[in-house]
């Protein structure tokens, strides 16, 4: 009876272990009586199981292959660039280009008003037409080439490239177009110039609205040419910087003027 009872206890121990022992393992009453703790059985890893199979007690991997197989799959090497950083830079430069395009869209109907079909405004005289062409050429050079392409657009592109997700302030990323224009978080000189230009342009726009026909149309035609040139230079500069990995100008960050 005692041997039967011990045999029954051995069977129950096998069931409690979750049938995790190998088929060749045999539990005997004597082995059960001599054990002082719960038996630990190790199963050899197979292709259908994980690299390291641990059963009661924690079996250690027996080869370097098992160690590498147990390494987390989301272990990303340091220094990997986040693709969201590109979106932050694109939002900075693209946001400025979008603001300029909205201004072009608003001024374009007024600029082409003298050239609409029959039934439109009074056609331009030869003097007025000459003034229109001269104004367009002047704005193309002074505003588009000298103002945007040589100064403002490289600044916008360079500052937009300093926006890095995880490093830059969330406020800088949220207001990336205004950050790229140098309206804040820039050197004192840069912020002074940016704000003076912004307020100056707003004052000129308000004054131009009071001009009679066709002189308002003449000025707006020149502004459309200059803004279109500036928008194209920002987009081209950003794509070029993206391809070469180099910023076209100094970003005018705080403290850079003291170096």
CSV table of N, CA, C and O in Angstrom, one decimal, residues 45-170:
chain,number,residue,atom,x,y,z
A,45,UNK,N,15.9,23.1,-27.1
A,45,UNK,CA,15.1,24.0,-28.0
A,45,UNK,C,15.0,23.3,-29.4
A,45,UNK,O,15.8,22.6,-29.9
A,46,UNK,N,13.8,23.6,-30.0
A,46,UNK,CA,13.5,23.1,-31.3
A,46,UNK,C,13.2,24.3,-32.2
A,46,UNK,O,13.0,25.4,-31.7
A,47,UNK,N,13.0,24.1,-33.5
A,47,UNK,CA,12.7,25.1,-34.4
A,47,UNK,C,11.3,25.7,-34.2
A,47,UNK,O,11.0,26.8,-34.6
A,48,UNK,N,10.4,25.0,-33.6
A,48,UNK,CA,9.0,25.4,-33.3
A,48,UNK,C,8.9,26.3,-32.1
A,48,UNK,O,7.9,26.9,-31.9
A,49,UNK,N,9.9,26.2,-31.2
A,49,UNK,CA,9.9,26.9,-29.9
A,49,UNK,C,10.8,28.1,-30.0
A,49,UNK,O,11.5,28.3,-31.0
A,50,UNK,N,10.9,28.9,-28.9
A,50,UNK,CA,11.8,30.0,-28.9
A,50,UNK,C,13.2,29.6,-28.7
A,50,UNK,O,13.5,28.4,-28.5
A,51,UNK,N,14.2,30.5,-28.8
A,51,UNK,CA,15.6,30.2,-28.8
A,51,UNK,C,16.0,29.6,-27.5
A,51,UNK,O,16.9,28.7,-27.4
A,52,UNK,N,15.4,30.0,-26.4
A,52,UNK,CA,15.7,29.5,-25.1
A,52,UNK,C,14.4,29.2,-24.4
A,52,UNK,O,13.6,30.0,-24.1
A,53,UNK,N,14.2,27.9,-24.0
A,53,UNK,CA,13.0,27.4,-23.4
A,53,UNK,C,13.4,27.2,-21.9
A,53,UNK,O,14.2,26.3,-21.6
A,54,UNK,N,12.8,27.9,-21.0
A,54,UNK,CA,13.1,27.8,-19.6
A,54,UNK,C,11.9,27.2,-18.9
A,54,UNK,O,10.8,27.7,-19.0
A,55,UNK,N,12.1,26.1,-18.1
A,55,UNK,CA,11.1,25.4,-17.4
A,55,UNK,C,11.5,25.3,-16.0
A,55,UNK,O,12.4,24.6,-15.6
A,56,UNK,N,10.8,26.0,-15.1
A,56,UNK,CA,11.0,25.9,-13.7
A,56,UNK,C,12.4,26.1,-13.3
A,56,UNK,O,13.2,25.1,-13.3
A,57,UNK,N,12.8,27.2,-12.8
A,57,UNK,CA,14.1,27.4,-12.3
A,57,UNK,C,15.0,28.3,-13.2
A,57,UNK,O,15.9,28.8,-12.8
A,58,UNK,N,14.6,28.4,-14.5
A,58,UNK,CA,15.3,29.3,-15.4
A,58,UNK,C,16.6,28.7,-16.0
A,58,UNK,O,17.7,28.9,-15.5
A,59,UNK,N,16.5,28.0,-17.1
A,59,UNK,CA,17.7,27.4,-17.7
A,59,UNK,C,18.4,28.5,-18.5
A,59,UNK,O,17.9,29.3,-19.1
A,60,UNK,N,19.8,28.5,-18.4
A,60,UNK,CA,20.6,29.5,-19.0
A,60,UNK,C,20.9,29.0,-20.5
A,60,UNK,O,21.1,27.8,-20.7
A,61,UNK,N,21.0,29.9,-21.4
A,61,UNK,CA,21.3,29.6,-22.8
A,61,UNK,C,22.7,28.9,-22.8
A,61,UNK,O,23.7,29.4,-22.1
A,62,UNK,N,22.9,28.0,-23.7
A,62,UNK,CA,24.1,27.2,-23.7
A,62,UNK,C,25.0,27.6,-24.8
A,62,UNK,O,26.1,27.0,-25.0
A,63,UNK,N,24.6,28.5,-25.7
A,63,UNK,CA,25.5,28.9,-26.8
A,63,UNK,C,25.2,30.4,-27.2
A,63,UNK,O,24.2,30.9,-26.8
A,64,UNK,N,26.2,31.0,-27.8
A,64,UNK,CA,26.0,32.4,-28.2
A,64,UNK,C,24.9,32.6,-29.1
A,64,UNK,O,24.3,33.7,-29.2
A,65,UNK,N,24.5,31.6,-29.9
A,65,UNK,CA,23.4,31.7,-30.8
A,65,UNK,C,22.1,32.0,-30.1
A,65,UNK,O,21.3,32.8,-30.5
A,66,UNK,N,22.0,31.3,-29.0
A,66,UNK,CA,20.8,31.4,-28.2
A,66,UNK,C,20.7,32.8,-27.5
A,66,UNK,O,19.7,33.4,-27.4
A,67,UNK,N,21.9,33.4,-27.2
A,67,UNK,CA,21.9,34.7,-26.6
A,67,UNK,C,21.5,35.8,-27.6
A,67,UNK,O,20.7,36.7,-27.3
A,68,UNK,N,22.0,35.7,-28.9
A,68,UNK,CA,21.7,36.7,-29.9
A,68,UNK,C,20.2,36.5,-30.3
A,68,UNK,O,19.6,37.5,-30.7
A,69,UNK,N,19.7,35.3,-30.3
A,69,UNK,CA,18.3,35.1,-30.6
A,69,UNK,C,17.4,35.7,-29.6
A,69,UNK,O,16.2,36.1,-29.9
A,70,UNK,N,17.8,35.8,-28.3
A,70,UNK,CA,17.0,36.3,-27.3
A,70,UNK,C,17.0,37.9,-27.2
A,70,UNK,O,16.4,38.5,-26.4
A,71,UNK,N,17.9,38.5,-28.1
A,71,UNK,CA,18.0,40.0,-28.0
A,71,UNK,C,16.7,40.6,-28.6
A,71,UNK,O,16.1,40.1,-29.5
A,72,UNK,N,16.3,41.7,-28.0
A,72,UNK,CA,15.0,42.4,-28.4
A,72,UNK,C,15.2,42.8,-29.9
A,72,UNK,O,16.2,43.3,-30.3
A,73,UNK,N,14.1,42.7,-30.6
A,73,UNK,CA,14.1,43.0,-32.1
A,73,UNK,C,14.0,44.5,-32.3
A,73,UNK,O,14.2,45.0,-33.4
A,74,UNK,N,13.6,45.3,-31.3
A,74,UNK,CA,13.4,46.7,-31.4
A,74,UNK,C,14.7,47.5,-31.0
A,74,UNK,O,14.6,48.6,-30.6
A,75,UNK,N,15.8,46.8,-31.0
A,75,UNK,CA,17.1,47.5,-30.6
A,75,UNK,C,17.6,48.3,-31.7
A,75,UNK,O,18.3,47.8,-32.6
A,76,UNK,N,17.2,49.6,-31.8
A,76,UNK,CA,17.6,50.5,-32.9
A,76,UNK,C,18.9,51.1,-32.6
A,76,UNK,O,19.2,51.6,-31.5
A,77,UNK,N,19.9,51.0,-33.5
A,77,UNK,CA,21.2,51.6,-33.3
A,77,UNK,C,21.1,53.1,-33.0
A,77,UNK,O,20.2,53.8,-33.5
A,78,UNK,N,22.0,53.6,-32.2
A,78,UNK,CA,22.0,55.1,-31.8
A,78,UNK,C,22.4,55.9,-33.0
A,78,UNK,O,23.2,55.5,-33.8
A,79,UNK,N,21.8,57.1,-33.1
A,79,UNK,CA,22.1,58.0,-34.2
A,79,UNK,C,21.2,57.8,-35.4
A,79,UNK,O,21.4,58.5,-36.4
A,80,UNK,N,20.2,56.9,-35.4
A,80,UNK,CA,19.4,56.7,-36.5
A,80,UNK,C,18.5,57.9,-36.6
A,80,UNK,O,17.8,58.4,-35.7
A,81,UNK,N,18.3,58.5,-37.8
A,81,UNK,CA,17.6,59.7,-38.0
A,81,UNK,C,16.1,59.4,-38.0
A,81,UNK,O,15.6,58.4,-38.6
A,82,UNK,N,15.3,60.2,-37.3
A,82,UNK,CA,13.9,60.0,-37.3
A,82,UNK,C,13.3,60.7,-38.5
A,82,UNK,O,13.5,61.9,-38.8
A,83,UNK,N,12.4,60.0,-39.3
A,83,UNK,CA,11.9,60.6,-40.5
A,83,UNK,C,10.9,61.7,-40.2
A,83,UNK,O,10.7,62.6,-41.1
A,84,UNK,N,10.5,61.8,-38.9
A,84,UNK,CA,9.6,63.0,-38.6
A,84,UNK,C,10.3,64.3,-38.6
A,84,UNK,O,9.8,65.3,-38.8
A,85,UNK,N,11.7,64.2,-38.4
A,85,UNK,CA,12.5,65.5,-38.4
A,85,UNK,C,12.4,66.1,-39.8
A,85,UNK,O,12.4,67.3,-39.9
A,86,UNK,N,12.3,65.3,-40.8
A,86,UNK,CA,12.2,65.9,-42.2
A,86,UNK,C,10.9,66.6,-42.3
A,86,UNK,O,10.8,67.7,-42.9
A,87,UNK,N,9.8,66.0,-41.7
A,87,UNK,CA,8.5,66.7,-41.8
A,87,UNK,C,8.5,68.0,-41.0
A,87,UNK,O,7.9,69.0,-41.5
A,88,UNK,N,9.3,68.1,-39.9
A,88,UNK,CA,9.4,69.4,-39.2
A,88,UNK,C,10.1,70.4,-40.1
A,88,UNK,O,9.6,71.6,-40.1
A,89,UNK,N,11.2,70.1,-40.7
A,89,UNK,CA,11.9,71.0,-41.6
A,89,UNK,C,11.0,71.4,-42.8
A,89,UNK,O,11.0,72.6,-43.2
A,90,UNK,N,10.3,70.4,-43.4
A,90,UNK,CA,9.4,70.7,-44.5
A,90,UNK,C,8.3,71.6,-44.1
A,90,UNK,O,7.9,72.5,-44.9
A,91,UNK,N,7.8,71.5,-42.9
A,91,UNK,CA,6.7,72.3,-42.4
A,91,UNK,C,7.3,73.8,-42.2
A,91,UNK,O,6.5,74.7,-42.5
A,92,UNK,N,8.5,73.9,-41.8
A,92,UNK,CA,9.1,75.3,-41.6
A,92,UNK,C,9.2,76.0,-43.0
A,92,UNK,O,8.7,77.1,-43.2
A,93,UNK,N,10.0,75.4,-43.9
A,93,UNK,CA,10.2,76.0,-45.2
A,93,UNK,C,8.9,76.0,-46.0
A,93,UNK,O,8.6,77.0,-46.7
A,94,UNK,N,8.2,74.9,-46.0
A,94,UNK,CA,6.9,74.8,-46.8
A,94,UNK,C,5.9,75.8,-46.3
A,94,UNK,O,5.1,76.3,-47.0
A,95,UNK,N,5.8,76.0,-44.9
A,95,UNK,CA,4.9,77.0,-44.4
A,95,UNK,C,5.1,78.4,-44.9
A,95,UNK,O,4.2,79.1,-45.2
A,96,UNK,N,6.4,78.8,-44.9
A,96,UNK,CA,6.7,80.1,-45.5
A,96,UNK,C,6.3,80.2,-46.9
A,96,UNK,O,5.7,81.2,-47.4
A,97,UNK,N,6.6,79.2,-47.7
A,97,UNK,CA,6.2,79.2,-49.1
A,97,UNK,C,4.7,79.3,-49.3
A,97,UNK,O,4.2,79.9,-50.2
A,98,UNK,N,4.0,78.6,-48.4
A,98,UNK,CA,2.5,78.6,-48.4
A,98,UNK,C,2.0,80.0,-48.2
A,98,UNK,O,1.0,80.5,-48.8
A,99,UNK,N,2.6,80.7,-47.2
A,99,UNK,CA,2.2,82.1,-46.9
A,99,UNK,C,2.4,83.0,-48.1
A,99,UNK,O,1.5,83.8,-48.4
A,100,UNK,N,3.5,82.8,-48.8
A,100,UNK,CA,3.8,83.7,-49.9
A,100,UNK,C,2.8,83.3,-51.1
A,100,UNK,O,2.3,84.2,-51.8
A,101,UNK,N,2.5,82.1,-51.3
A,101,UNK,CA,1.6,81.7,-52.3
A,101,UNK,C,0.2,82.2,-52.1
A,101,UNK,O,-0.5,82.5,-53.0
A,102,UNK,N,-0.2,82.2,-50.8
A,102,UNK,CA,-1.5,82.8,-50.5
A,102,UNK,C,-1.6,84.3,-50.9
A,102,UNK,O,-2.6,84.8,-51.4
A,103,UNK,N,-0.5,85.0,-50.6
A,103,UNK,CA,-0.4,86.4,-51.0
A,103,UNK,C,-0.5,86.6,-52.5
A,103,UNK,O,-1.2,87.5,-53.0
A,104,UNK,N,0.2,85.7,-53.2
A,104,UNK,CA,0.2,85.7,-54.7
A,104,UNK,C,-1.2,85.5,-55.2
A,104,UNK,O,-1.7,86.2,-56.1
A,105,UNK,N,-1.9,84.5,-54.6
A,105,UNK,CA,-3.3,84.2,-55.1
A,105,UNK,C,-4.2,85.3,-54.8
A,105,UNK,O,-5.1,85.6,-55.6
A,106,UNK,N,-4.0,86.1,-53.7
A,106,UNK,CA,-4.9,87.2,-53.4
A,106,UNK,C,-4.6,88.4,-54.3
A,106,UNK,O,-5.5,89.1,-54.7
A,107,UNK,N,-3.4,88.6,-54.7
A,107,UNK,CA,-3.0,89.8,-55.5
A,107,UNK,C,-3.1,89.5,-57.0
A,107,UNK,O,-3.2,90.5,-57.8
A,108,UNK,N,-3.1,88.3,-57.4
A,108,UNK,CA,-3.0,88.0,-58.9
A,108,UNK,C,-4.2,88.6,-59.6
A,108,UNK,O,-4.1,89.1,-60.7
A,109,UNK,N,-5.5,88.4,-59.1
A,109,UNK,CA,-6.6,88.9,-59.9
A,109,UNK,C,-6.5,90.4,-60.1
A,109,UNK,O,-6.9,91.0,-61.1
A,110,UNK,N,-6.0,91.2,-59.1
A,110,UNK,CA,-5.8,92.6,-59.2
A,110,UNK,C,-4.7,92.9,-60.2
A,110,UNK,O,-4.8,93.9,-61.0
A,111,UNK,N,-3.6,92.1,-60.2
A,111,UNK,CA,-2.5,92.4,-61.1
A,111,UNK,C,-2.9,92.2,-62.6
A,111,UNK,O,-2.4,93.0,-63.4
A,112,UNK,N,-3.7,91.2,-62.9
A,112,UNK,CA,-4.0,91.0,-64.3
A,112,UNK,C,-5.3,91.7,-64.7
A,112,UNK,O,-5.8,91.5,-65.8
A,113,UNK,N,-5.9,92.5,-63.8
A,113,UNK,CA,-7.2,93.1,-64.1
A,113,UNK,C,-7.1,94.0,-65.4
A,113,UNK,O,-8.0,94.0,-66.2
A,114,UNK,N,-6.0,94.7,-65.7
A,114,UNK,CA,-5.9,95.5,-66.9
A,114,UNK,C,-5.9,94.7,-68.2
A,114,UNK,O,-6.1,95.3,-69.3
A,115,UNK,N,-5.7,93.4,-68.1
A,115,UNK,CA,-5.5,92.6,-69.3
A,115,UNK,C,-6.6,91.6,-69.5
A,115,UNK,O,-6.5,90.7,-70.3
A,116,UNK,N,-7.7,91.8,-68.7
A,116,UNK,CA,-8.9,90.9,-68.9
A,116,UNK,C,-9.5,91.2,-70.2
A,116,UNK,O,-9.3,92.2,-70.9
A,117,UNK,N,-10.5,90.3,-70.6
A,117,UNK,CA,-11.1,90.4,-71.9
A,117,UNK,C,-12.0,91.6,-72.0
A,117,UNK,O,-12.0,92.6,-71.2
A,118,UNK,N,-12.8,91.6,-73.1
A,118,UNK,CA,-13.7,92.8,-73.4
A,118,UNK,C,-14.7,93.0,-72.3
A,118,UNK,O,-15.2,92.1,-71.7
A,119,UNK,N,-15.0,94.2,-72.1
A,119,UNK,CA,-15.9,94.6,-71.0
A,119,UNK,C,-15.3,94.8,-69.7
A,119,UNK,O,-15.9,95.1,-68.7
A,120,UNK,N,-13.9,94.7,-69.6
A,120,UNK,CA,-13.2,94.9,-68.4
A,120,UNK,C,-12.9,96.4,-68.2
A,120,UNK,O,-13.4,97.3,-68.8
A,121,UNK,N,-11.9,96.6,-67.4
A,121,UNK,CA,-11.4,98.0,-67.1
A,121,UNK,C,-10.8,98.7,-68.3
A,121,UNK,O,-10.6,98.0,-69.4
A,122,UNK,N,-10.6,99.9,-68.2
A,122,UNK,CA,-10.0,100.7,-69.3
A,122,UNK,C,-8.6,100.2,-69.6
A,122,UNK,O,-7.8,100.0,-68.7
A,123,UNK,N,-8.2,99.9,-70.8
A,123,UNK,CA,-6.9,99.3,-71.1
A,123,UNK,C,-5.8,100.3,-70.8
A,123,UNK,O,-6.0,101.5,-70.7
A,124,UNK,N,-4.6,99.8,-70.5
A,124,UNK,CA,-3.5,100.7,-70.2
A,124,UNK,C,-3.0,101.5,-71.4
A,124,UNK,O,-3.0,101.0,-72.5
A,125,UNK,N,-2.5,102.7,-71.1
A,125,UNK,CA,-1.9,103.4,-72.2
A,125,UNK,C,-0.5,103.0,-72.4
A,125,UNK,O,0.0,102.1,-71.6
A,126,UNK,N,0.2,103.5,-73.3
A,126,UNK,CA,1.6,103.1,-73.6
A,126,UNK,C,2.5,103.4,-72.4
A,126,UNK,O,3.3,102.6,-72.0
A,127,UNK,N,2.3,104.6,-71.8
A,127,UNK,CA,3.1,105.0,-70.6
A,127,UNK,C,2.8,104.0,-69.4
A,127,UNK,O,3.7,103.6,-68.7
A,128,UNK,N,1.5,103.8,-69.2
A,128,UNK,CA,1.1,102.9,-68.1
A,128,UNK,C,1.6,101.5,-68.3
A,128,UNK,O,2.1,100.8,-67.4
A,129,UNK,N,1.6,101.0,-69.6
A,129,UNK,CA,2.1,99.7,-69.9
A,129,UNK,C,3.6,99.6,-69.7
A,129,UNK,O,4.1,98.6,-69.1
A,130,UNK,N,4.3,100.6,-70.1
A,130,UNK,CA,5.7,100.7,-69.8
A,130,UNK,C,6.0,100.7,-68.3
A,130,UNK,O,7.0,100.0,-67.9
A,131,UNK,N,5.2,101.4,-67.6
A,131,UNK,CA,5.4,101.4,-66.1
A,131,UNK,C,5.2,100.1,-65.5
A,131,UNK,O,5.9,99.7,-64.6
A,132,UNK,N,4.2,99.4,-66.1
A,132,UNK,CA,3.9,98.0,-65.6
A,132,UNK,C,5.0,97.1,-65.8
A,132,UNK,O,5.5,96.4,-64.9
A,133,UNK,N,5.6,97.1,-67.0
A,133,UNK,CA,6.7,96.2,-67.3
A,133,UNK,C,8.0,96.6,-66.5
A,133,UNK,O,8.7,95.7,-65.9
A,134,UNK,N,8.2,97.9,-66.3
A,134,UNK,CA,9.4,98.3,-65.6
A,134,UNK,C,9.2,98.0,-64.1
A,134,UNK,O,10.2,97.5,-63.4
A,135,UNK,N,8.0,98.1,-63.6
A,135,UNK,CA,7.8,97.7,-62.2
A,135,UNK,C,8.0,96.2,-61.9
A,135,UNK,O,8.6,95.8,-60.9
A,136,UNK,N,7.5,95.4,-62.9
A,136,UNK,CA,7.7,94.0,-62.8
A,136,UNK,C,9.1,93.6,-62.8
A,136,UNK,O,9.6,92.7,-62.0
A,137,UNK,N,9.9,94.2,-63.7
A,137,UNK,CA,11.4,93.9,-63.7
A,137,UNK,C,12.1,94.4,-62.5
A,137,UNK,O,13.0,93.7,-62.0
A,138,UNK,N,11.7,95.5,-62.0
A,138,UNK,CA,12.3,96.0,-60.7
A,138,UNK,C,12.1,95.1,-59.6
A,138,UNK,O,13.0,94.8,-58.8
A,139,UNK,N,10.8,94.7,-59.4
A,139,UNK,CA,10.5,93.8,-58.3
A,139,UNK,C,11.1,92.4,-58.5
A,139,UNK,O,11.5,91.8,-57.5
A,140,UNK,N,11.3,92.0,-59.7
A,140,UNK,CA,11.9,90.7,-60.0
A,140,UNK,C,13.4,90.7,-59.5
A,140,UNK,O,13.8,89.7,-58.9
A,141,UNK,N,14.0,91.9,-59.7
A,141,UNK,CA,15.4,91.9,-59.3
A,141,UNK,C,15.6,92.3,-57.8
A,141,UNK,O,16.3,91.6,-57.1
A,142,UNK,N,14.9,93.4,-57.4
A,142,UNK,CA,15.1,93.9,-56.1
A,142,UNK,C,14.5,93.0,-55.0
A,142,UNK,O,15.1,92.7,-54.0
A,143,UNK,N,13.2,92.5,-55.3
A,143,UNK,CA,12.6,91.7,-54.3
A,143,UNK,C,12.9,90.2,-54.5
A,143,UNK,O,13.2,89.5,-53.6
A,144,UNK,N,12.7,89.7,-55.7
A,144,UNK,CA,12.9,88.3,-56.0
A,144,UNK,C,14.3,87.8,-55.9
A,144,UNK,O,14.6,86.9,-55.1
A,145,UNK,N,15.2,88.5,-56.6
A,145,UNK,CA,16.6,88.0,-56.6
A,145,UNK,C,17.4,88.5,-55.4
A,145,UNK,O,17.9,87.7,-54.7
A,146,UNK,N,17.5,89.8,-55.2
A,146,UNK,CA,18.3,90.4,-54.1
A,146,UNK,C,17.7,90.1,-52.8
A,146,UNK,O,18.4,89.7,-51.8
A,147,UNK,N,16.4,90.3,-52.6
A,147,UNK,CA,15.7,90.1,-51.3
A,147,UNK,C,15.5,88.6,-50.9
A,147,UNK,O,15.9,88.2,-49.8
A,148,UNK,N,14.9,87.9,-51.8
A,148,UNK,CA,14.5,86.5,-51.5
A,148,UNK,C,15.7,85.5,-51.8
A,148,UNK,O,16.2,84.9,-50.9
A,149,UNK,N,16.1,85.4,-53.0
A,149,UNK,CA,17.1,84.4,-53.4
A,149,UNK,C,18.4,84.5,-52.7
A,149,UNK,O,19.0,83.5,-52.3
A,150,UNK,N,18.9,85.8,-52.5
A,150,UNK,CA,20.2,86.0,-52.0
A,150,UNK,C,20.2,86.1,-50.4
A,150,UNK,O,21.3,85.8,-49.8
A,151,UNK,N,19.1,86.4,-49.8
A,151,UNK,CA,19.1,86.7,-48.4
A,151,UNK,C,18.0,85.9,-47.6
A,151,UNK,O,18.3,85.0,-46.8
A,152,UNK,N,16.8,86.2,-47.9
A,152,UNK,CA,15.7,85.6,-47.1
A,152,UNK,C,15.5,84.1,-47.3
A,152,UNK,O,15.4,83.4,-46.3
A,153,UNK,N,15.5,83.6,-48.5
A,153,UNK,CA,15.3,82.2,-48.8
A,153,UNK,C,16.4,81.3,-48.2
A,153,UNK,O,16.1,80.3,-47.5
A,154,UNK,N,17.7,81.6,-48.3
A,154,UNK,CA,18.7,80.8,-47.6
A,154,UNK,C,18.5,80.8,-46.1
A,154,UNK,O,18.8,79.8,-45.5
A,155,UNK,N,18.1,81.9,-45.5
A,155,UNK,CA,17.9,82.0,-44.1
A,155,UNK,C,16.7,81.0,-43.7
A,155,UNK,O,16.8,80.2,-42.7
A,156,UNK,N,15.6,81.1,-44.4
A,156,UNK,CA,14.5,80.2,-44.1
A,156,UNK,C,14.9,78.7,-44.2
A,156,UNK,O,14.5,77.9,-43.4
A,157,UNK,N,15.6,78.4,-45.3
A,157,UNK,CA,16.0,77.0,-45.5
A,157,UNK,C,16.9,76.5,-44.3
A,157,UNK,O,16.8,75.5,-43.8
A,158,UNK,N,17.9,77.4,-44.0
A,158,UNK,CA,18.9,77.0,-43.0
A,158,UNK,C,18.2,76.9,-41.6
A,158,UNK,O,18.5,75.9,-40.9
A,159,UNK,N,17.3,77.8,-41.3
A,159,UNK,CA,16.7,77.7,-40.0
A,159,UNK,C,15.7,76.5,-39.9
A,159,UNK,O,15.5,75.9,-38.9
A,160,UNK,N,15.0,76.2,-41.0
A,160,UNK,CA,14.1,75.1,-41.0
A,160,UNK,C,14.9,73.8,-40.8
A,160,UNK,O,14.3,72.8,-40.2
A,161,UNK,N,16.1,73.7,-41.2
A,161,UNK,CA,16.9,72.5,-41.1
A,161,UNK,C,17.4,72.3,-39.7
A,161,UNK,O,17.9,71.2,-39.3
A,162,UNK,N,17.3,73.3,-38.8
A,162,UNK,CA,17.7,73.1,-37.4
A,162,UNK,C,16.6,72.5,-36.6
A,162,UNK,O,16.8,72.2,-35.4
A,163,UNK,N,15.4,72.4,-37.1
A,163,UNK,CA,14.3,71.8,-36.4
A,163,UNK,C,14.4,70.3,-36.4
A,163,UNK,O,14.4,69.6,-37.4
A,164,UNK,N,14.6,69.7,-35.2
A,164,UNK,CA,14.8,68.3,-35.0
A,164,UNK,C,13.8,67.8,-33.9
A,164,UNK,O,13.8,68.3,-32.8
A,165,UNK,N,13.0,66.8,-34.3
A,165,UNK,CA,12.1,66.2,-33.3
A,165,UNK,C,12.8,65.5,-32.2
A,165,UNK,O,13.7,64.7,-32.4
A,166,UNK,N,12.4,65.9,-31.0
A,166,UNK,CA,13.1,65.3,-29.8
A,166,UNK,C,14.2,66.2,-29.2
A,166,UNK,O,14.6,66.0,-28.1
A,167,UNK,N,14.6,67.2,-30.0
A,167,UNK,CA,15.6,68.1,-29.6
A,167,UNK,C,15.1,69.5,-29.5
A,167,UNK,O,15.2,70.3,-28.6
A,168,UNK,N,14.4,70.0,-30.6
A,168,UNK,CA,13.8,71.3,-30.7
A,168,UNK,C,12.6,71.4,-29.8
A,168,UNK,O,11.9,70.4,-29.5
A,169,UNK,N,12.3,72.6,-29.4
A,169,UNK,CA,11.1,72.9,-28.6
A,169,UNK,C,9.9,72.6,-29.4
A,169,UNK,O,9.8,72.8,-30.6
A,170,UNK,N,8.9,72.1,-28.7
A,170,UNK,CA,7.6,71.8,-29.4
A,170,UNK,C,7.0,73.1,-29.9
A,170,UNK,O,6.3,73.1,-31.0
